[in-house]
Tab-separated table of C-alpha atoms and ligand atoms in Angstrom:
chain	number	residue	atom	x	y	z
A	141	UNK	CA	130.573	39.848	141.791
A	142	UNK	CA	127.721	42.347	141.057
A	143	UNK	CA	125.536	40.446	142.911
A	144	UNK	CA	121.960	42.446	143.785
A	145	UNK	CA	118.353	42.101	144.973
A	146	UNK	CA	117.554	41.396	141.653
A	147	UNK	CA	120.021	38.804	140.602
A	148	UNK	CA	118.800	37.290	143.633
A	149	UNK	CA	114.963	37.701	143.098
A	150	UNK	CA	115.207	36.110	139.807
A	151	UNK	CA	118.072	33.640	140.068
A	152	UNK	CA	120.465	34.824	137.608
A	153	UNK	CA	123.767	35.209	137.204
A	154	UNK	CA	124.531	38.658	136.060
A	155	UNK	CA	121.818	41.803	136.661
A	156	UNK	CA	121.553	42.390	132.815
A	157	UNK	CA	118.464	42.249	131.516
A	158	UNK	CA	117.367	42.003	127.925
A	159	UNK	CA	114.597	44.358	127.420
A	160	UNK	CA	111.238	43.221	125.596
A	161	UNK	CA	111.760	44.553	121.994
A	162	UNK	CA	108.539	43.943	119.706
A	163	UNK	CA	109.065	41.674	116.805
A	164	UNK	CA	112.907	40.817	117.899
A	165	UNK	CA	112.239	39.594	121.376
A	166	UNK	CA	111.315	35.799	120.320
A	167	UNK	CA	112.851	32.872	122.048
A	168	UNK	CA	116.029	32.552	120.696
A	169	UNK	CA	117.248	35.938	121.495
A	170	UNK	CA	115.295	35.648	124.973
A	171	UNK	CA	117.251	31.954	125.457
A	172	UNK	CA	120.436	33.370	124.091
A	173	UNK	CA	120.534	36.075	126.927
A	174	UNK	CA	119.167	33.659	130.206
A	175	UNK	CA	122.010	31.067	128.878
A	176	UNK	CA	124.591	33.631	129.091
A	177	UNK	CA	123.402	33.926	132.544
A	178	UNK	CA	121.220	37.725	131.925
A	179	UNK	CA	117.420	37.613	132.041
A	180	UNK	CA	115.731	37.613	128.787
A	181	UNK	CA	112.347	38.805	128.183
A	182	UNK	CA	109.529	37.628	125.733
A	183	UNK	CA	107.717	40.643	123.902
A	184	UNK	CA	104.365	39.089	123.971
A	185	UNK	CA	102.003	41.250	121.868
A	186	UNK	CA	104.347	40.074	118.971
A	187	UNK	CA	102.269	36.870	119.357
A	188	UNK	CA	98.569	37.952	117.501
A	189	UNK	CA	96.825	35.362	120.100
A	190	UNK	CA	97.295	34.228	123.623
A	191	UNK	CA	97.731	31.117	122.555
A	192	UNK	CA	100.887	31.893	120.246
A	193	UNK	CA	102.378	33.214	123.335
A	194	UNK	CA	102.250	29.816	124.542
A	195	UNK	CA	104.021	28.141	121.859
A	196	UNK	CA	106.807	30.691	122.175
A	197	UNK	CA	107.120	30.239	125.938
A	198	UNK	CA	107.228	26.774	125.089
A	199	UNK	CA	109.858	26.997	122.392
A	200	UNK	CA	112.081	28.893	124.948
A	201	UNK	CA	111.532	26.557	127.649
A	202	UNK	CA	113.297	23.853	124.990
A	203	UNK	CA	116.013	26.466	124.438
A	204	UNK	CA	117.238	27.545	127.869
A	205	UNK	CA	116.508	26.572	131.405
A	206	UNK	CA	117.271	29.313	133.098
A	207	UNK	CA	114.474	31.975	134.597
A	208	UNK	CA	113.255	34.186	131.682
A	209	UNK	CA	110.238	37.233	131.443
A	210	UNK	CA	107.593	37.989	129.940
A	211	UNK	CA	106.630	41.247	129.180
A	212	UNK	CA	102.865	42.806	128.898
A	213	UNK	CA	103.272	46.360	127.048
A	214	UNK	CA	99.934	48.407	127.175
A	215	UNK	CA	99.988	50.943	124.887
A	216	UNK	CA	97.319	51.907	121.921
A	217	UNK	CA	97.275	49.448	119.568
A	218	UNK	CA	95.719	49.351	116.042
A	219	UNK	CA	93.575	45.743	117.512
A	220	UNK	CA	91.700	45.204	120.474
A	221	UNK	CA	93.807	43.590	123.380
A	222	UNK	CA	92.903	41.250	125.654
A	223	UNK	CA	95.810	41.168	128.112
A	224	UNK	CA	94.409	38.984	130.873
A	225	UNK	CA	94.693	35.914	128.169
A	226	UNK	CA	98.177	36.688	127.787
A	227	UNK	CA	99.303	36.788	131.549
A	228	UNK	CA	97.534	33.723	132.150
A	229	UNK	CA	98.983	31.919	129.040
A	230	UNK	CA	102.803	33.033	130.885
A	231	UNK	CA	101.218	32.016	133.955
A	232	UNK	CA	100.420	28.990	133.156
A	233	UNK	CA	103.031	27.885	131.284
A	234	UNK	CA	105.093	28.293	134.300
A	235	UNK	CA	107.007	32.119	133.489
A	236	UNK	CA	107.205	33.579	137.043
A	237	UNK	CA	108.129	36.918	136.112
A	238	UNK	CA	105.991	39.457	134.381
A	239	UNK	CA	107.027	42.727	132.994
A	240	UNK	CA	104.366	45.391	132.362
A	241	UNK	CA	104.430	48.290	130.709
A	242	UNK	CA	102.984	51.392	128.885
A	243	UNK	CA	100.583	52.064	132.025
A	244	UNK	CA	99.812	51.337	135.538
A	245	UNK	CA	99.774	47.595	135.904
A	246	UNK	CA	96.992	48.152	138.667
A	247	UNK	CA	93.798	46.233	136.710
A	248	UNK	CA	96.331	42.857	136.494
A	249	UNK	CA	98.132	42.844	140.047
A	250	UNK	CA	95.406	40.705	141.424
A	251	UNK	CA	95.579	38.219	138.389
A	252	UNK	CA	99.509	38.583	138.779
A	253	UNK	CA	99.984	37.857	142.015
A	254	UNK	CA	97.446	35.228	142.671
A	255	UNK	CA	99.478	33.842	140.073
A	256	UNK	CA	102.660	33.297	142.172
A	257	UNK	CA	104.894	35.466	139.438
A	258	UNK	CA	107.589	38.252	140.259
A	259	UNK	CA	106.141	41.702	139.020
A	260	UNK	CA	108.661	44.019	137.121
A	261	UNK	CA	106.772	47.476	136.295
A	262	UNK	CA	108.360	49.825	133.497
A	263	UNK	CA	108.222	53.509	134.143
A	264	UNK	CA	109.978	56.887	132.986
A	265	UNK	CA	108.943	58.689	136.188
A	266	UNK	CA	109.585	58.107	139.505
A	267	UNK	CA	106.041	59.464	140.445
A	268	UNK	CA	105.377	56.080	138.502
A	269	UNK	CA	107.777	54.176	140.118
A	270	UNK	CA	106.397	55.029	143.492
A	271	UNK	CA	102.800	54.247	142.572
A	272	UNK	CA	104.050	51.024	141.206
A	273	UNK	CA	105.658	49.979	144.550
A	274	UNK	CA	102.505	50.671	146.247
A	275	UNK	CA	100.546	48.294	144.242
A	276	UNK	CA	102.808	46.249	145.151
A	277	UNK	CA	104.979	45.496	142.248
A	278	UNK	CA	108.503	43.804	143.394
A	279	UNK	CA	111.026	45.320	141.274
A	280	UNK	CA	110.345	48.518	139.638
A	281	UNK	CA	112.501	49.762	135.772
A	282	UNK	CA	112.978	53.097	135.400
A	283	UNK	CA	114.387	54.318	131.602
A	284	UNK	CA	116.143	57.364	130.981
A	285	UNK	CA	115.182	60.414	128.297
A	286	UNK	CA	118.215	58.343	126.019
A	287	UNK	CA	116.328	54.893	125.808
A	288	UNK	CA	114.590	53.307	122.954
A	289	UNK	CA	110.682	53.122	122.619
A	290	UNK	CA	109.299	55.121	125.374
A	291	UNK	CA	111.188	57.659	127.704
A	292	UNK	CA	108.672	59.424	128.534
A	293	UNK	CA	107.446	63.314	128.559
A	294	UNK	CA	109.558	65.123	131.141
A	295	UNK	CA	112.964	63.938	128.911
A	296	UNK	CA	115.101	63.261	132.308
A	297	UNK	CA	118.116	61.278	131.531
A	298	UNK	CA	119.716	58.450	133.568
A	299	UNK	CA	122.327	60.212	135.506
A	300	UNK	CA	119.390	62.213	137.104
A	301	UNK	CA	116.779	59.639	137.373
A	302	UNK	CA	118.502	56.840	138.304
A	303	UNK	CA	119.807	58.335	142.000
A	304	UNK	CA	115.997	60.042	142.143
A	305	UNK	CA	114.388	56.843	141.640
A	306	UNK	CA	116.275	54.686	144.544
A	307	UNK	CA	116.035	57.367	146.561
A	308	UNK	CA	112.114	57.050	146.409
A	309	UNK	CA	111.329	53.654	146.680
A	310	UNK	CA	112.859	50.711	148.815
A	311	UNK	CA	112.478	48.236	146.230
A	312	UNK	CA	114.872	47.142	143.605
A	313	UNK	CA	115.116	49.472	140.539
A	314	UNK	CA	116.510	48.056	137.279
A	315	UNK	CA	117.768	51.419	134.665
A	316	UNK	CA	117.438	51.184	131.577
A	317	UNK	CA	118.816	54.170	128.757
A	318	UNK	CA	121.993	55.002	127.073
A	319	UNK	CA	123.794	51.268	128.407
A	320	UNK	CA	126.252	49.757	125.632
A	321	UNK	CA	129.284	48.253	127.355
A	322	UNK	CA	130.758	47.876	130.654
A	323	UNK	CA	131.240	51.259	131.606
A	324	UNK	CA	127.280	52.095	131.406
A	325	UNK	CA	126.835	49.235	133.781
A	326	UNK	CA	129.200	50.141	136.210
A	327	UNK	CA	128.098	53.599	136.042
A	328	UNK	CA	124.177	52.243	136.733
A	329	UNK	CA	125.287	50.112	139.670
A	330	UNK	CA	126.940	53.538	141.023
A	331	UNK	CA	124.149	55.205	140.754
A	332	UNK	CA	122.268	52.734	142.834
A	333	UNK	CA	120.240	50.490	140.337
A	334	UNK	CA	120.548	46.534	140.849
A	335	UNK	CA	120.043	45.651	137.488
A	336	UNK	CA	120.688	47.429	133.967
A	337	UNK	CA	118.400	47.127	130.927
A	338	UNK	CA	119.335	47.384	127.370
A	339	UNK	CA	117.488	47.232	124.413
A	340	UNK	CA	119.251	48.999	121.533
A	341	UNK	CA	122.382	46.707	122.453
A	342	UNK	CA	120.806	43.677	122.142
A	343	UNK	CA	119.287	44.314	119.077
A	344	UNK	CA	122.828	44.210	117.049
A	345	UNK	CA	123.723	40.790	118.143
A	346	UNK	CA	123.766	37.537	116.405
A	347	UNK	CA	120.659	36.232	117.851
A	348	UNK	CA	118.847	38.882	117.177
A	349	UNK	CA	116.534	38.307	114.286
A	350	UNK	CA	117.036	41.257	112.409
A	351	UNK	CA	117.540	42.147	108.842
A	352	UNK	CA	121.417	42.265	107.568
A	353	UNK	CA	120.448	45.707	106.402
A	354	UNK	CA	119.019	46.995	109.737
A	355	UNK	CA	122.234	45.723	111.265
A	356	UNK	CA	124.547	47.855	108.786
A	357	UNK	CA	122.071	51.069	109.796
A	358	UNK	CA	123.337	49.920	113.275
A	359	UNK	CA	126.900	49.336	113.284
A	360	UNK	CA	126.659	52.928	111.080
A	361	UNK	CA	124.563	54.961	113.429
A	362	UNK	CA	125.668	57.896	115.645
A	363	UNK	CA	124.327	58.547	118.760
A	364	UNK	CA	122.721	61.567	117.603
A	365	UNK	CA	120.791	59.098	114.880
A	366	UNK	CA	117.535	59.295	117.014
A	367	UNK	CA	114.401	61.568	117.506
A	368	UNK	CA	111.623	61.549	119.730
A	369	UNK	CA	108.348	61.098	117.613
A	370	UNK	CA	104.590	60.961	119.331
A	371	UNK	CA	105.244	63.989	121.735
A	372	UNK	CA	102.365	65.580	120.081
A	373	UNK	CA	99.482	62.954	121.514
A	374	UNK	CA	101.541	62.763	124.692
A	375	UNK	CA	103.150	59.132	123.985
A	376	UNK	CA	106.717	60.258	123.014
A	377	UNK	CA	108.823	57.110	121.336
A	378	UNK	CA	113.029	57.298	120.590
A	379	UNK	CA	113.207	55.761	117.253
A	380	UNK	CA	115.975	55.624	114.885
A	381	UNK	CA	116.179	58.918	112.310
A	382	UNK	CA	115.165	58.097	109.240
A	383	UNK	CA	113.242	59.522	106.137
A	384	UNK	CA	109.861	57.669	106.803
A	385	UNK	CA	110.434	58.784	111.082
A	386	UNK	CA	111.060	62.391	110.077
A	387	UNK	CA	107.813	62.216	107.670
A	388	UNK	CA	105.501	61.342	111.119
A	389	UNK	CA	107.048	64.183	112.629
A	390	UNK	CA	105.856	66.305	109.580
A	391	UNK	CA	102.707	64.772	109.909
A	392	UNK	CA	102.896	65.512	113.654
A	393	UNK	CA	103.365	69.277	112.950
A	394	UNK	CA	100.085	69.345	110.878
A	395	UNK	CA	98.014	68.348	113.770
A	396	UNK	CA	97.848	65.256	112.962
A	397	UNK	CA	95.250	62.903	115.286
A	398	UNK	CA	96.540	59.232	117.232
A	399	UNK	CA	93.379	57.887	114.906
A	400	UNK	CA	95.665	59.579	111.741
A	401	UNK	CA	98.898	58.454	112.703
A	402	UNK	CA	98.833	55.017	113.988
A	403	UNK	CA	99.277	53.539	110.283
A	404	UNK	CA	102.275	55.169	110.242
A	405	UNK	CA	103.569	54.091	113.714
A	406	UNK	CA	101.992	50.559	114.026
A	407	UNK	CA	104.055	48.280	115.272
A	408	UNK	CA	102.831	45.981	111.449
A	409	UNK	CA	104.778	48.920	109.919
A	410	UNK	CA	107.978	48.142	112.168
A	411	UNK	CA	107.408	44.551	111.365
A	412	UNK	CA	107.334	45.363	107.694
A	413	UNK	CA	110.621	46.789	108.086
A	414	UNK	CA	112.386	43.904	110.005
A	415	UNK	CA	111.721	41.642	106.615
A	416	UNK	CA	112.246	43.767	104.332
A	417	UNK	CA	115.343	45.420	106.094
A	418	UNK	CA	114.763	48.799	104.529
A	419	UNK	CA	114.161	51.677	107.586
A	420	UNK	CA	111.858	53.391	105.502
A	421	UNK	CA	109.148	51.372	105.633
A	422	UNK	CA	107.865	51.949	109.287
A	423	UNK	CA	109.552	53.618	112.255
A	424	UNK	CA	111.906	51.138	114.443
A	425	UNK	CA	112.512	52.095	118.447
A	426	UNK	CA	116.009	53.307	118.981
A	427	UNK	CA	117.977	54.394	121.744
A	428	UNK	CA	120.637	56.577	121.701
A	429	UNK	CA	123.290	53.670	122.966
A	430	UNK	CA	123.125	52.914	119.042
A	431	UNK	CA	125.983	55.081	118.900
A	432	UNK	CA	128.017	52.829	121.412
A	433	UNK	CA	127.575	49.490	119.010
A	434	UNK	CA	130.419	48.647	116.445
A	435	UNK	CA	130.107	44.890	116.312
A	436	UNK	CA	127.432	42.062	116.237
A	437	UNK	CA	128.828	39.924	118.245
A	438	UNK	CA	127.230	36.827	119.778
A	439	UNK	CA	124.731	37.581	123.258
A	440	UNK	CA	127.237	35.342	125.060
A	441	UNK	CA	130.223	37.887	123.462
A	442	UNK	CA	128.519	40.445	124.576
A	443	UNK	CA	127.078	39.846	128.390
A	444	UNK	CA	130.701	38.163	128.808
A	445	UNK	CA	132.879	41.431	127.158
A	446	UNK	CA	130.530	43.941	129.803
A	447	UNK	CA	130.984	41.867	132.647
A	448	UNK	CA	135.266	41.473	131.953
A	449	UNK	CA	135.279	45.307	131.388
A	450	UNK	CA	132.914	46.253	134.600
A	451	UNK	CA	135.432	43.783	136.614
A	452	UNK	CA	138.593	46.167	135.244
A	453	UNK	CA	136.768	49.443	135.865
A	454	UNK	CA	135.592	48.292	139.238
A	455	UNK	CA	138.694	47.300	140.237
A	456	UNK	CA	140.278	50.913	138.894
A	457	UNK	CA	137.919	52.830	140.923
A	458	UNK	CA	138.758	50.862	143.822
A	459	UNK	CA	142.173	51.618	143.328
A	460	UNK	CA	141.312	55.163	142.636
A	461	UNK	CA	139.519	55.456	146.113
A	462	UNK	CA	141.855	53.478	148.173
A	463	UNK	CA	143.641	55.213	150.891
A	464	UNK	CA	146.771	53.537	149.610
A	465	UNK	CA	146.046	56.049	145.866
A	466	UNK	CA	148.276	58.732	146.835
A	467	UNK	CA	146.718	62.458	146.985
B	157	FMN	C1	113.482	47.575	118.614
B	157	FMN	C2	112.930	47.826	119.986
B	157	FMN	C3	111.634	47.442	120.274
B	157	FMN	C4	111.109	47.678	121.554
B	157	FMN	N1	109.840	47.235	121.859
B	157	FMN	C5	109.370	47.358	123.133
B	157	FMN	C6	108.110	46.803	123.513
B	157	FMN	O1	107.407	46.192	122.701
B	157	FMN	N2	107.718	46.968	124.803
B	157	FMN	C7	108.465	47.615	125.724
B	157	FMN	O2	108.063	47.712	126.888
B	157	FMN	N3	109.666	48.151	125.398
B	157	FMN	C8	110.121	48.035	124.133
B	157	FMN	N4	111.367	48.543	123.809
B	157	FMN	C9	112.154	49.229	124.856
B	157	FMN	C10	113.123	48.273	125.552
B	157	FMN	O3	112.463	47.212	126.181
B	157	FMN	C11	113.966	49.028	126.617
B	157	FMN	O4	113.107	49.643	127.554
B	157	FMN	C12	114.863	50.089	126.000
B	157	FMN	O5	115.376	49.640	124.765
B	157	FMN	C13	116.008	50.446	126.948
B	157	FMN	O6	116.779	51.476	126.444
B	157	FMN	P1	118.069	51.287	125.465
B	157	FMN	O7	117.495	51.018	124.113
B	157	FMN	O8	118.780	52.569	125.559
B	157	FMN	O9	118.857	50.124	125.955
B	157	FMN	C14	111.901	48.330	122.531
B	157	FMN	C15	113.214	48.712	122.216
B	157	FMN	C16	113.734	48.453	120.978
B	157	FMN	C17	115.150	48.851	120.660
């Protein structure tokens, strides 16, 4: 059951994906997820060098071996980048699927695909997703206006994009935004994605490395414990609400440069947070599914608890359409 192109593409048993969460997305989360037959994914800029990467991707490879990602985000950072090393450090340690992200993946599609790996490109708009299946990407993830890090600027949400965005393009799109449970991924499936992508979910699990405190703020938040910050230099991110996330907005409202605010909303400053565990001491990405979590449970809990409930619900609606249903 809920077999798709993309359980297919990337051999796995379940289309649930783990998405590539800075800091948290290390290998024993990433393991955790492939073993419990999803696809994890490897956030590799929280490796400072290329050649950290490696040692992660090798650390995972001793965890799991089932297919796992790794995922390229391109977005301003407070160092100088150099992504090519880090695709060719997955490359060559054998990953064969890449997930990019932040902007076009059109400079590394040569370098990806002469590589042999399976290209998953991360968009908010379907204009994107289109351009991204032109360059010949072979899956394509499209997140909602509710998902964690970055939505996007036209704030569409998933019940609108999703049916948009497989209308548009023939290949596989994977949704991510707003999924919790079962009855987000039955409703993504409906809508015509082949794979669902959660990132707020994932982060209250077990095997995510997270500070005890962060996972209280979690198991406490509401879904309307989010705000959009970074609309005002175009680069708008869902993080969770807090005093230190409403101070950038402040700072926002003064006029406040990229140059001005990226010691504020440096991913060090989320890292900061993680150790210390108190969400005041840099802004942490967020989605609004944080008001679906009330339990930590294990990855293997979890991916085997959505899978259970999408069997019931798909099994209701089929009852619920079937000629046999009375009306
Ligand atoms: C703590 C956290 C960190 C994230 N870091 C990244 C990142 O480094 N790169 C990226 O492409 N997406 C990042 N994301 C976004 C997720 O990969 C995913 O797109 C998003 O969480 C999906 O929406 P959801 O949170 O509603 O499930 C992050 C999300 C969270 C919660």
């Amino acid at each position: 059951m809920f077999k798709t192109r993309i359980t297919e593409m990337f051999g796995i048993e379940y289309p649930i994906i783990q998405g590539a969460m800075l800091w948290l997305s290390r290998a024993e989360l990433v393991a955790a997820v492939s073993n419990a037959g999803g696809l994890g994914i490897i956030a590799a800029l929280t490796f400072p060098t290329a050649k950290e990467l490696r040692e992660e991707i090798k650390k995972t490879k001793s965890l799991t071996n089932k297919p796992f990602a790794v995922n390229i985000t391109m977005l301003p950072t407070m160092r100088a980048v150099n992504y090519e090393e880090y695709i060719d450090a997955a490359i060559d340690e054998g990953v064969n699927i890449i997930e990019t992200a932040g902007r076009s993946p059109e400079l590394y599609m040569k370098q990806l695909k002469d590589g042999g790996v399976k290209v998953i490109h991360k968009v908010a708009r379907v204009k994107d997703a289109k351009t991204a299946e032109r360059l010949g990407v072979d899956a394509v993830t499209i997140v909602g206006f509710e998902s964690a890090g970055h939505p996007g600027m036209d704030e569409v949400t998933s019940l609108v994009l999703i049916p948009i965005a497989v209308d548009a393009v023939k290949i596989p799109v994977i949704t991510g935004g707003g999924i919790g449970d079962g009855r987000g991924f039955v409703a993504a499936l409906a809508l015509g994605a082949e794979g669902v992508l959660m990132g707020t979910r994932f982060m209250a699990t077990r095997e995510c490395p997270i500070h005890p405190k962060i996972g209280q703020w979690l198991l406490q938040a509401k879904e309307t414990d989010t705000l959009i910050i970074e609309r005002s230099i175009k680069n708008s991110a869902r993080v969770m609400k807090t005093e230190f996330s409403q101070r950038v907005l402040e700072l926002e409202e003064t006029g406040a440069t990229l140059e001005e605010l990226l010691p504020f909303i440096s991913g060090d400053r989320s890292k900061q947070s993680y150790i210390s565990g108190d969400v005041n001491d840099g802004v942490i990405a967020c989605g609004q599914a944080v008001g679906l979590i009330r339990d930590i449970p294990s990855i293997r809990e979890l991916i085997g608890g959505i899978i259970n409930e999408a069997r019931l619900i798909s099994q209701r609606l089929y009852k619920m359409g079937s000629p046999s249903a009375g009306g």
